[in-house]
Short mmCIF file of C-alpha atoms and ligand atoms in Angstrom, two decimals:
data_model
loop_
_atom_site.label_atom_id
_atom_site.label_comp_id
_atom_site.label_asym_id
_atom_site.label_seq_id
_atom_site.Cartn_x
_atom_site.Cartn_y
_atom_site.Cartn_z
CA UNK A 1 9.79 -26.37 -32.09
CA UNK A 2 6.30 -24.67 -31.82
CA UNK A 3 4.79 -24.50 -28.33
CA UNK A 4 2.88 -27.61 -27.49
CA UNK A 5 -0.54 -26.89 -25.79
CA UNK A 6 -2.38 -29.83 -24.21
CA UNK A 7 -6.19 -29.86 -23.84
CA UNK A 8 -8.29 -30.86 -20.92
CA UNK A 9 -5.60 -31.30 -18.37
CA UNK A 10 -6.11 -32.31 -14.60
CA UNK A 11 -4.68 -29.58 -12.41
CA UNK A 12 -5.10 -31.25 -8.96
CA UNK A 13 -1.84 -33.48 -9.51
CA UNK A 14 0.11 -30.24 -10.26
CA UNK A 15 -0.51 -28.68 -6.83
CA UNK A 16 0.45 -29.77 -3.52
CA UNK A 17 -3.29 -29.72 -2.15
CA UNK A 18 -4.19 -31.98 -4.83
CA UNK A 19 -7.66 -30.42 -5.24
CA UNK A 20 -9.62 -28.73 -8.19
CA UNK A 21 -10.63 -29.38 -11.74
CA UNK A 22 -9.08 -29.28 -15.24
CA UNK A 23 -7.40 -26.62 -17.28
CA UNK A 24 -9.08 -26.33 -20.72
CA UNK A 25 -5.49 -25.92 -22.20
CA UNK A 26 -2.07 -26.04 -20.59
CA UNK A 27 1.34 -25.16 -21.98
CA UNK A 28 4.97 -25.22 -20.69
CA UNK A 29 6.74 -22.17 -21.86
CA UNK A 30 10.51 -23.08 -21.76
CA UNK A 31 11.75 -19.63 -23.21
CA UNK A 32 10.86 -16.02 -23.52
CA UNK A 33 9.53 -16.56 -26.90
CA UNK A 34 7.31 -19.28 -25.82
CA UNK A 35 5.81 -17.17 -23.16
CA UNK A 36 5.03 -14.63 -25.89
CA UNK A 37 3.58 -17.43 -28.09
CA UNK A 38 1.30 -18.77 -25.30
CA UNK A 39 0.01 -15.19 -24.49
CA UNK A 40 -0.70 -14.57 -28.17
CA UNK A 41 -2.34 -17.94 -28.83
CA UNK A 42 -4.81 -17.28 -25.84
CA UNK A 43 -5.45 -13.66 -26.88
CA UNK A 44 -6.07 -14.74 -30.55
CA UNK A 45 -8.59 -17.37 -29.23
CA UNK A 46 -10.06 -14.71 -26.65
CA UNK A 47 -9.42 -17.14 -23.89
CA UNK A 48 -8.23 -16.21 -20.30
CA UNK A 49 -4.71 -17.05 -19.15
CA UNK A 50 -3.37 -17.96 -15.81
CA UNK A 51 -0.04 -18.74 -14.47
CA UNK A 52 0.66 -21.96 -12.38
CA UNK A 53 4.21 -22.88 -11.45
CA UNK A 54 4.91 -25.56 -8.74
CA UNK A 55 1.31 -25.29 -7.43
CA UNK A 56 2.54 -25.18 -3.80
CA UNK A 57 0.74 -21.93 -2.98
CA UNK A 58 -2.28 -22.11 -5.35
CA UNK A 59 -5.91 -23.30 -4.97
CA UNK A 60 -7.62 -24.61 -8.16
CA UNK A 61 -11.26 -24.05 -8.39
CA UNK A 62 -13.40 -27.10 -8.60
CA UNK A 63 -14.53 -26.26 -11.96
CA UNK A 64 -10.89 -25.91 -13.05
CA UNK A 65 -9.79 -23.00 -15.44
CA UNK A 66 -11.60 -22.36 -18.59
CA UNK A 67 -8.70 -20.99 -20.50
CA UNK A 68 -4.89 -21.53 -20.91
CA UNK A 69 -2.80 -22.31 -18.01
CA UNK A 70 0.77 -21.27 -18.57
CA UNK A 71 3.63 -22.91 -16.66
CA UNK A 72 6.71 -20.73 -16.69
CA UNK A 73 9.36 -23.59 -17.32
CA UNK A 74 12.37 -21.46 -18.09
CA UNK A 75 15.58 -22.99 -16.89
CA UNK A 76 19.11 -21.96 -16.35
CA UNK A 77 21.38 -21.34 -13.54
CA UNK A 78 24.60 -19.06 -13.63
CA UNK A 79 27.08 -17.80 -11.05
CA UNK A 80 29.02 -14.55 -11.61
CA UNK A 81 31.24 -12.76 -9.06
CA UNK A 82 30.39 -9.16 -8.85
CA UNK A 83 32.73 -6.20 -7.94
CA UNK A 84 31.28 -5.72 -4.56
CA UNK A 85 32.40 -9.18 -3.53
CA UNK A 86 29.17 -10.99 -3.90
CA UNK A 87 28.19 -13.74 -6.11
CA UNK A 88 25.39 -13.10 -8.53
CA UNK A 89 23.30 -15.92 -8.94
CA UNK A 90 20.76 -15.87 -11.67
CA UNK A 91 18.05 -18.68 -11.99
CA UNK A 92 15.39 -19.31 -14.59
CA UNK A 93 11.91 -19.11 -13.20
CA UNK A 94 11.15 -22.70 -13.63
CA UNK A 95 14.01 -23.97 -11.66
CA UNK A 96 12.93 -25.98 -8.57
CA UNK A 97 13.54 -23.75 -5.53
CA UNK A 98 15.14 -26.26 -3.28
CA UNK A 99 17.52 -27.64 -5.57
CA UNK A 100 18.85 -24.00 -6.00
CA UNK A 101 19.16 -23.72 -2.16
CA UNK A 102 20.89 -26.94 -2.15
CA UNK A 103 23.45 -25.94 -4.84
CA UNK A 104 24.11 -22.48 -3.21
CA UNK A 105 24.68 -24.07 0.32
CA UNK A 106 27.08 -26.57 -1.34
CA UNK A 107 29.00 -23.77 -3.05
CA UNK A 108 29.23 -22.16 0.52
CA UNK A 109 27.11 -19.14 -0.64
CA UNK A 110 25.14 -17.61 2.22
CA UNK A 111 21.68 -15.94 1.97
CA UNK A 112 19.33 -18.57 1.09
CA UNK A 113 20.12 -21.31 3.70
CA UNK A 114 17.10 -20.85 5.97
CA UNK A 115 14.81 -21.07 2.81
CA UNK A 116 15.72 -24.75 2.51
CA UNK A 117 12.85 -27.18 2.00
CA UNK A 118 10.27 -24.70 0.57
CA UNK A 119 8.52 -26.42 -2.40
CA UNK A 120 7.86 -24.80 -5.71
CA UNK A 121 9.80 -22.85 -8.39
CA UNK A 122 12.34 -20.16 -8.11
CA UNK A 123 10.33 -17.72 -10.10
CA UNK A 124 7.51 -17.81 -7.70
CA UNK A 125 9.66 -16.70 -4.74
CA UNK A 126 9.71 -12.90 -5.33
CA UNK A 127 5.74 -13.07 -5.62
CA UNK A 128 5.10 -13.32 -1.93
CA UNK A 129 8.59 -12.66 -0.82
CA UNK A 130 9.03 -16.16 0.36
CA UNK A 131 10.55 -16.33 3.94
CA UNK A 132 11.20 -18.74 6.71
CA UNK A 133 13.19 -19.07 9.94
CA UNK A 134 14.12 -15.25 10.04
CA UNK A 135 15.24 -15.05 6.15
CA UNK A 136 13.27 -13.75 3.26
CA UNK A 137 14.28 -13.62 -0.47
CA UNK A 138 13.86 -9.87 -0.34
CA UNK A 139 17.17 -9.68 1.49
CA UNK A 140 19.07 -11.15 -1.34
CA UNK A 141 16.98 -10.42 -4.58
CA UNK A 142 18.81 -7.82 -6.75
CA UNK A 143 16.85 -8.22 -10.04
CA UNK A 144 13.70 -9.86 -11.32
CA UNK A 145 13.38 -10.23 -14.99
CA UNK A 146 9.81 -9.95 -16.20
CA UNK A 147 7.72 -10.01 -19.19
CA UNK A 148 4.97 -7.47 -19.16
CA UNK A 149 1.69 -9.13 -20.19
CA UNK A 150 0.35 -5.81 -21.59
CA UNK A 151 2.84 -5.25 -24.46
CA UNK A 152 5.09 -8.42 -24.13
CA UNK A 153 8.08 -6.33 -23.28
CA UNK A 154 10.84 -7.53 -21.00
CA UNK A 155 12.12 -5.33 -18.23
CA UNK A 156 14.32 -5.84 -15.17
CA UNK A 157 12.70 -4.82 -11.81
CA UNK A 158 14.91 -3.45 -9.03
CA UNK A 159 14.24 -4.60 -5.37
CA UNK A 160 12.62 -1.05 -4.77
CA UNK A 161 10.30 -1.69 -7.70
CA UNK A 162 9.51 -5.16 -6.35
CA UNK A 163 8.01 -3.64 -3.32
CA UNK A 164 8.74 -6.42 -0.98
CA UNK A 165 6.83 -6.62 2.43
CA UNK A 166 6.13 -9.44 4.73
CA UNK A 167 4.68 -12.41 2.41
CA UNK A 168 3.82 -9.64 -0.08
CA UNK A 169 5.31 -7.78 -3.08
CA UNK A 170 4.07 -5.36 -5.69
CA UNK A 171 3.77 -8.58 -7.92
CA UNK A 172 1.24 -9.89 -5.42
CA UNK A 173 -0.52 -6.58 -4.77
CA UNK A 174 -0.96 -5.86 -8.52
CA UNK A 175 -1.49 -9.42 -9.62
CA UNK A 176 -1.21 -10.86 -13.28
CA UNK A 177 0.75 -7.82 -14.85
CA UNK A 178 3.98 -9.50 -15.44
CA UNK A 179 5.39 -13.01 -15.81
CA UNK A 180 8.72 -13.53 -13.89
CA UNK A 181 11.48 -14.95 -16.26
CA UNK A 182 14.36 -15.03 -14.10
CA UNK A 183 15.52 -13.97 -10.57
CA UNK A 184 19.08 -12.67 -9.60
CA UNK A 185 20.27 -13.04 -6.07
CA UNK A 186 23.36 -11.56 -4.57
CA UNK A 187 24.83 -14.15 -2.12
CA UNK A 188 27.99 -14.11 0.09
CA UNK A 189 30.83 -16.54 -0.56
CA UNK A 190 31.69 -18.11 2.80
CA UNK A 191 29.35 -15.76 4.58
CA UNK A 192 27.78 -16.54 7.99
CA UNK A 193 24.42 -18.29 8.21
CA UNK A 194 21.58 -16.08 9.15
CA UNK A 195 20.76 -17.15 12.84
CA UNK A 196 17.79 -15.16 14.04
CA UNK A 197 15.29 -17.54 14.80
CA UNK A 198 15.26 -18.81 18.40
CA UNK A 199 14.00 -22.56 17.46
CA UNK A 200 16.70 -22.72 14.78
CA UNK A 201 19.37 -21.42 16.94
CA UNK A 202 18.13 -23.77 19.74
CA UNK A 203 18.14 -26.72 17.31
CA UNK A 204 21.75 -26.01 16.25
CA UNK A 205 22.96 -26.22 19.72
CA UNK A 206 26.47 -25.35 20.61
CA UNK A 207 28.86 -26.23 17.82
CA UNK A 208 32.12 -27.91 18.59
CA UNK A 209 34.83 -25.40 19.70
CA UNK A 210 34.11 -21.88 19.10
CA UNK A 211 33.04 -22.08 15.36
CA UNK A 212 29.71 -21.23 14.23
CA UNK A 213 27.42 -23.52 12.43
CA UNK A 214 28.19 -24.17 8.62
CA UNK A 215 25.57 -23.32 5.97
CA UNK A 216 25.23 -26.89 5.47
CA UNK A 217 24.34 -27.57 9.18
CA UNK A 218 21.88 -24.80 9.13
CA UNK A 219 20.29 -26.43 5.97
CA UNK A 220 20.15 -29.75 7.90
CA UNK A 221 18.72 -28.31 10.93
CA UNK A 222 16.09 -26.17 8.88
CA UNK A 223 15.03 -29.34 6.94
CA UNK A 224 14.63 -31.31 10.28
CA UNK A 225 12.74 -28.63 11.80
CA UNK A 226 10.44 -28.40 8.65
CA UNK A 227 9.95 -32.20 8.41
CA UNK A 228 8.80 -32.40 12.12
CA UNK A 229 6.10 -29.97 11.30
CA UNK A 230 5.19 -31.56 7.78
CA UNK A 231 6.51 -28.48 6.17
CA UNK A 232 8.49 -30.23 3.56
CA UNK A 233 6.48 -31.78 0.74
CA UNK A 234 6.71 -35.54 1.24
CA UNK A 235 4.07 -37.86 -0.17
CA UNK A 236 4.69 -40.28 2.69
CA UNK A 237 3.65 -37.75 5.11
CA UNK A 238 -0.09 -38.02 6.00
CA UNK A 239 -0.19 -34.07 6.23
CA UNK A 240 1.36 -33.73 2.77
CA UNK A 241 -1.60 -32.30 0.88
CA UNK A 242 -1.36 -28.58 1.95
CA UNK A 243 -0.24 -25.41 0.69
CA UNK A 244 2.05 -24.74 3.77
CA UNK A 245 0.70 -21.96 5.93
CA UNK A 246 -2.79 -21.22 5.02
CA UNK A 247 -2.97 -17.82 6.67
CA UNK A 248 -0.43 -15.13 7.16
CA UNK A 249 0.54 -14.06 10.71
CA UNK A 250 -1.81 -11.04 11.28
CA UNK A 251 -0.04 -7.68 11.99
CA UNK A 252 -2.05 -5.74 14.39
CA UNK A 253 -1.85 -2.43 16.30
CA UNK A 254 -0.36 -2.51 19.79
CA UNK A 255 -3.94 -1.86 21.64
CA UNK A 256 -5.29 -5.06 19.67
CA UNK A 257 -2.28 -7.14 20.72
CA UNK A 258 -2.43 -6.07 24.15
CA UNK A 259 -6.13 -6.82 24.19
CA UNK A 260 -5.50 -10.31 22.89
CA UNK A 261 -2.99 -11.07 25.47
CA UNK A 262 -5.14 -9.67 28.25
CA UNK A 263 -8.09 -11.84 27.28
CA UNK A 264 -5.86 -14.78 27.09
CA UNK A 265 -4.72 -14.34 30.50
CA UNK A 266 -8.35 -13.71 31.68
CA UNK A 267 -9.70 -16.89 30.08
CA UNK A 268 -6.79 -18.89 31.61
CA UNK A 269 -5.20 -19.72 28.29
CA UNK A 270 -1.89 -18.47 29.31
CA UNK A 271 -0.46 -17.98 32.92
CA UNK A 272 0.99 -14.48 31.98
CA UNK A 273 0.64 -12.08 28.93
CA UNK A 274 4.37 -12.85 27.98
CA UNK A 275 3.33 -16.32 26.93
CA UNK A 276 1.27 -14.88 24.03
CA UNK A 277 3.42 -14.75 21.06
CA UNK A 278 3.94 -11.31 19.81
CA UNK A 279 6.67 -9.94 17.56
CA UNK A 280 7.15 -6.23 16.84
CA UNK A 281 7.27 -5.18 13.16
CA UNK A 282 9.28 -2.47 11.61
CA UNK A 283 6.26 -0.21 11.27
CA UNK A 284 5.36 -0.13 14.86
CA UNK A 285 2.69 -2.88 14.73
CA UNK A 286 2.65 -6.35 16.31
CA UNK A 287 2.63 -9.60 14.59
CA UNK A 288 0.60 -12.27 16.30
CA UNK A 289 0.91 -15.99 15.58
CA UNK A 290 -2.02 -17.23 13.43
CA UNK A 291 -1.39 -20.83 14.43
CA UNK A 292 -1.49 -19.89 18.19
CA UNK A 293 -4.76 -17.89 17.62
CA UNK A 294 -6.27 -20.86 15.71
CA UNK A 295 -5.53 -23.32 18.42
CA UNK A 296 -6.78 -20.91 21.13
CA UNK A 297 -9.86 -20.28 19.17
CA UNK A 298 -10.64 -24.09 19.92
CA UNK A 299 -9.44 -25.72 16.69
CA UNK A 300 -6.73 -28.25 17.72
CA UNK A 301 -4.23 -29.78 15.42
CA UNK A 302 -5.67 -32.54 13.61
CA UNK A 303 -9.39 -31.09 13.50
CA UNK A 304 -11.16 -32.75 10.70
CA UNK A 305 -14.03 -31.77 8.68
CA UNK A 306 -14.61 -34.73 6.37
CA UNK A 307 -11.88 -34.85 3.82
CA UNK A 308 -10.11 -31.63 4.99
CA UNK A 309 -8.82 -30.25 8.30
CA UNK A 310 -5.83 -28.85 10.13
CA UNK A 311 -2.44 -30.60 9.92
CA UNK A 312 -1.72 -32.89 13.08
CA UNK A 313 1.61 -31.14 13.22
CA UNK A 314 0.97 -27.50 12.53
CA UNK A 315 -2.37 -25.65 13.30
CA UNK A 316 -1.43 -23.03 10.48
CA UNK A 317 -1.67 -25.76 7.67
CA UNK A 318 -4.89 -26.74 6.33
CA UNK A 319 -4.66 -30.29 4.79
CA UNK A 320 -6.71 -32.20 2.25
CA UNK A 321 -6.89 -35.91 3.16
CA UNK A 322 -7.85 -37.00 -0.23
CA UNK A 323 -11.26 -37.46 -2.00
CA UNK A 324 -12.31 -33.85 -1.24
CA UNK A 325 -13.24 -30.75 -3.23
CA UNK A 326 -11.86 -27.26 -3.14
CA UNK A 327 -15.23 -26.11 -1.80
CA UNK A 328 -14.66 -28.22 1.24
CA UNK A 329 -11.34 -26.67 1.85
CA UNK A 330 -12.65 -23.08 1.58
CA UNK A 331 -15.68 -23.79 3.71
CA UNK A 332 -13.36 -25.02 6.40
CA UNK A 333 -11.06 -22.00 5.91
CA UNK A 334 -14.02 -19.73 6.68
CA UNK A 335 -14.91 -21.82 9.69
CA UNK A 336 -11.18 -21.29 10.98
CA UNK A 337 -11.19 -17.57 10.10
CA UNK A 338 -14.63 -17.02 11.77
CA UNK A 339 -13.56 -18.81 14.97
CA UNK A 340 -10.42 -16.53 15.33
CA UNK A 341 -12.42 -13.54 14.59
CA UNK A 342 -15.30 -14.27 16.97
CA UNK A 343 -12.79 -15.48 19.78
CA UNK A 344 -10.17 -12.58 19.42
CA UNK A 345 -11.42 -9.87 16.94
CA UNK A 346 -8.56 -10.64 14.71
CA UNK A 347 -8.91 -11.29 10.87
CA UNK A 348 -6.86 -13.93 9.32
CA UNK A 349 -5.73 -13.52 5.56
CA UNK A 350 -5.41 -16.26 3.32
CA UNK A 351 -1.84 -16.90 2.02
CA UNK A 352 -2.29 -19.28 -1.10
CA UNK A 353 -4.03 -17.63 -4.10
CA UNK A 354 -6.93 -18.92 -6.03
CA UNK A 355 -5.89 -19.59 -9.68
CA UNK A 356 -6.80 -16.26 -11.40
CA UNK A 357 -6.94 -15.06 -15.09
CA UNK A 358 -4.54 -12.33 -15.86
CA UNK A 359 -5.31 -9.47 -17.93
CA UNK A 360 -4.14 -10.52 -21.32
CA UNK A 361 -4.14 -7.91 -24.23
C1 FAD B 401 4.64 -27.67 2.69
C2 FAD B 401 4.78 -26.54 2.23
C3 FAD B 401 5.58 -25.56 3.05
C4 FAD B 401 5.78 -24.11 2.64
N1 FAD B 401 6.61 -23.41 3.22
C5 FAD B 401 6.64 -22.15 2.96
C6 FAD B 401 7.55 -21.12 3.70
O1 FAD B 401 8.19 -21.64 4.61
N2 FAD B 401 7.61 -19.93 3.35
C7 FAD B 401 7.13 -19.42 2.31
O2 FAD B 401 7.05 -18.14 2.00
N3 FAD B 401 6.12 -20.19 1.47
C8 FAD B 401 6.03 -21.62 1.97
N4 FAD B 401 5.15 -22.28 1.20
C9 FAD B 401 4.35 -21.70 0.03
C10 FAD B 401 4.98 -22.08 -1.44
O3 FAD B 401 5.91 -22.93 -1.36
C11 FAD B 401 5.75 -20.67 -1.84
O4 FAD B 401 4.94 -19.66 -1.74
C12 FAD B 401 6.32 -20.95 -3.24
O5 FAD B 401 7.20 -19.89 -3.57
C13 FAD B 401 5.22 -21.14 -4.33
O6 FAD B 401 6.02 -21.59 -5.56
P1 FAD B 401 5.27 -22.24 -6.62
O7 FAD B 401 6.18 -22.38 -7.88
O8 FAD B 401 4.50 -23.52 -6.22
O9 FAD B 401 4.02 -21.15 -6.97
P2 FAD B 401 2.57 -21.39 -7.48
O10 FAD B 401 1.83 -21.87 -6.40
O11 FAD B 401 2.60 -22.13 -8.65
O12 FAD B 401 2.25 -20.01 -7.80
C14 FAD B 401 1.95 -19.10 -6.71
C15 FAD B 401 1.52 -17.71 -7.26
O13 FAD B 401 2.74 -17.09 -7.88
C16 FAD B 401 2.22 -17.05 -9.32
N5 FAD B 401 3.47 -17.22 -9.98
C17 FAD B 401 4.18 -18.36 -9.96
N6 FAD B 401 5.27 -18.32 -10.85
C18 FAD B 401 5.26 -17.06 -11.49
C19 FAD B 401 5.88 -16.45 -12.49
N7 FAD B 401 7.06 -17.14 -13.09
N8 FAD B 401 5.54 -15.28 -12.91
C20 FAD B 401 4.49 -14.72 -12.57
N9 FAD B 401 3.66 -15.28 -11.37
C21 FAD B 401 4.09 -16.43 -11.05
C22 FAD B 401 1.27 -17.73 -9.47
O14 FAD B 401 0.27 -17.20 -10.72
C23 FAD B 401 0.43 -17.81 -8.11
O15 FAD B 401 -0.33 -16.63 -8.07
C24 FAD B 401 5.00 -23.75 1.39
C25 FAD B 401 4.20 -24.57 0.74
C26 FAD B 401 4.04 -25.95 1.19
C27 FAD B 401 3.04 -26.89 0.31
#
């Protein structure tokens, strides 16, 4: 069946922010051949191409996209025991992420349990090295199969080639060069859950007897914690139109972190410097909590600017209340960033990406 291409498609309903304009054209590519067909079609018409998957980390401009929006909709899920005792789980880029996590937990495969409840597609998870509650996909990704836009060749990227870092990867640093077709994870059958995050450990409490919590218990605890912060996508939640965390937690040098802590004490924001959330990074820097900085810069949870604002449950989530425009959201994001910079001298980086054209042939 030839690839079907729809014209003039509203993109807002395809994103969790529910903002932005229309795509001139939109195609779901369900196979590698269809991805190539879509790229060739756009190149033949000399129109730009952009990739949009689950739309949970993408901001659509108000004037939409003037070319072809390609939705990687490749499906498929397979499990294979490998010689090292792990289970290789290969998933098509278009598979919904949380259904994959649920399935791996049901099969008692450890490695993705803390990433429960994150919206979007499996193929997008290597792009920003999706992470939560002390776990990141970089710990278990073994291969990422991609199609190079430049010459339409497929290749398999190793974890080293993926260049994973905190909410970052080579795919994100050098965007638009490849389309992810599938991802292979190595998971541990019967392995212990990752219990590294204080809030999660606390929520799990003392399990009965001496046994540790099961993967299913960890998944349930993560989902409950996320729900409380409006961090699962639930249309019944008044904070649901968001892209999750809007800014990444800034990594700063130790002097800057100490200066922020000293300032917070001097201004009476905290009683002691220990109360300022600070986490050492592997490269000797210090990660500050962006949500803490936003609130201490004077923007409380629930702050509103017309149709947009901060989530009432989580200062790091910018939300759209309906009837707004992307320009409202971006103006408010600038206000938040400026407030934090003016108060603490720390720059926040936006996490969700604007829908961008990739270099197509
Ligand atoms: C309520 C909520 C909670 C969230 N919580 C978290 C969290 O805890 N941790 C976290 O890391 N993220 C979180 N996110 C962000 C988001 O869910 C993830 O980044 C997710 O992986 C995005 O998937 P998606 O399919 O929606 O990607 P999209 O938004 O469609 O795309 C994201 C980017 O990846 C590119 N892309 C997508 N698929 C492909 C592909 N197959 N090939 C090439 N490029 C591709 C797109 O072009 C775009 O640049 C949250 C979002 C929401 C709304």
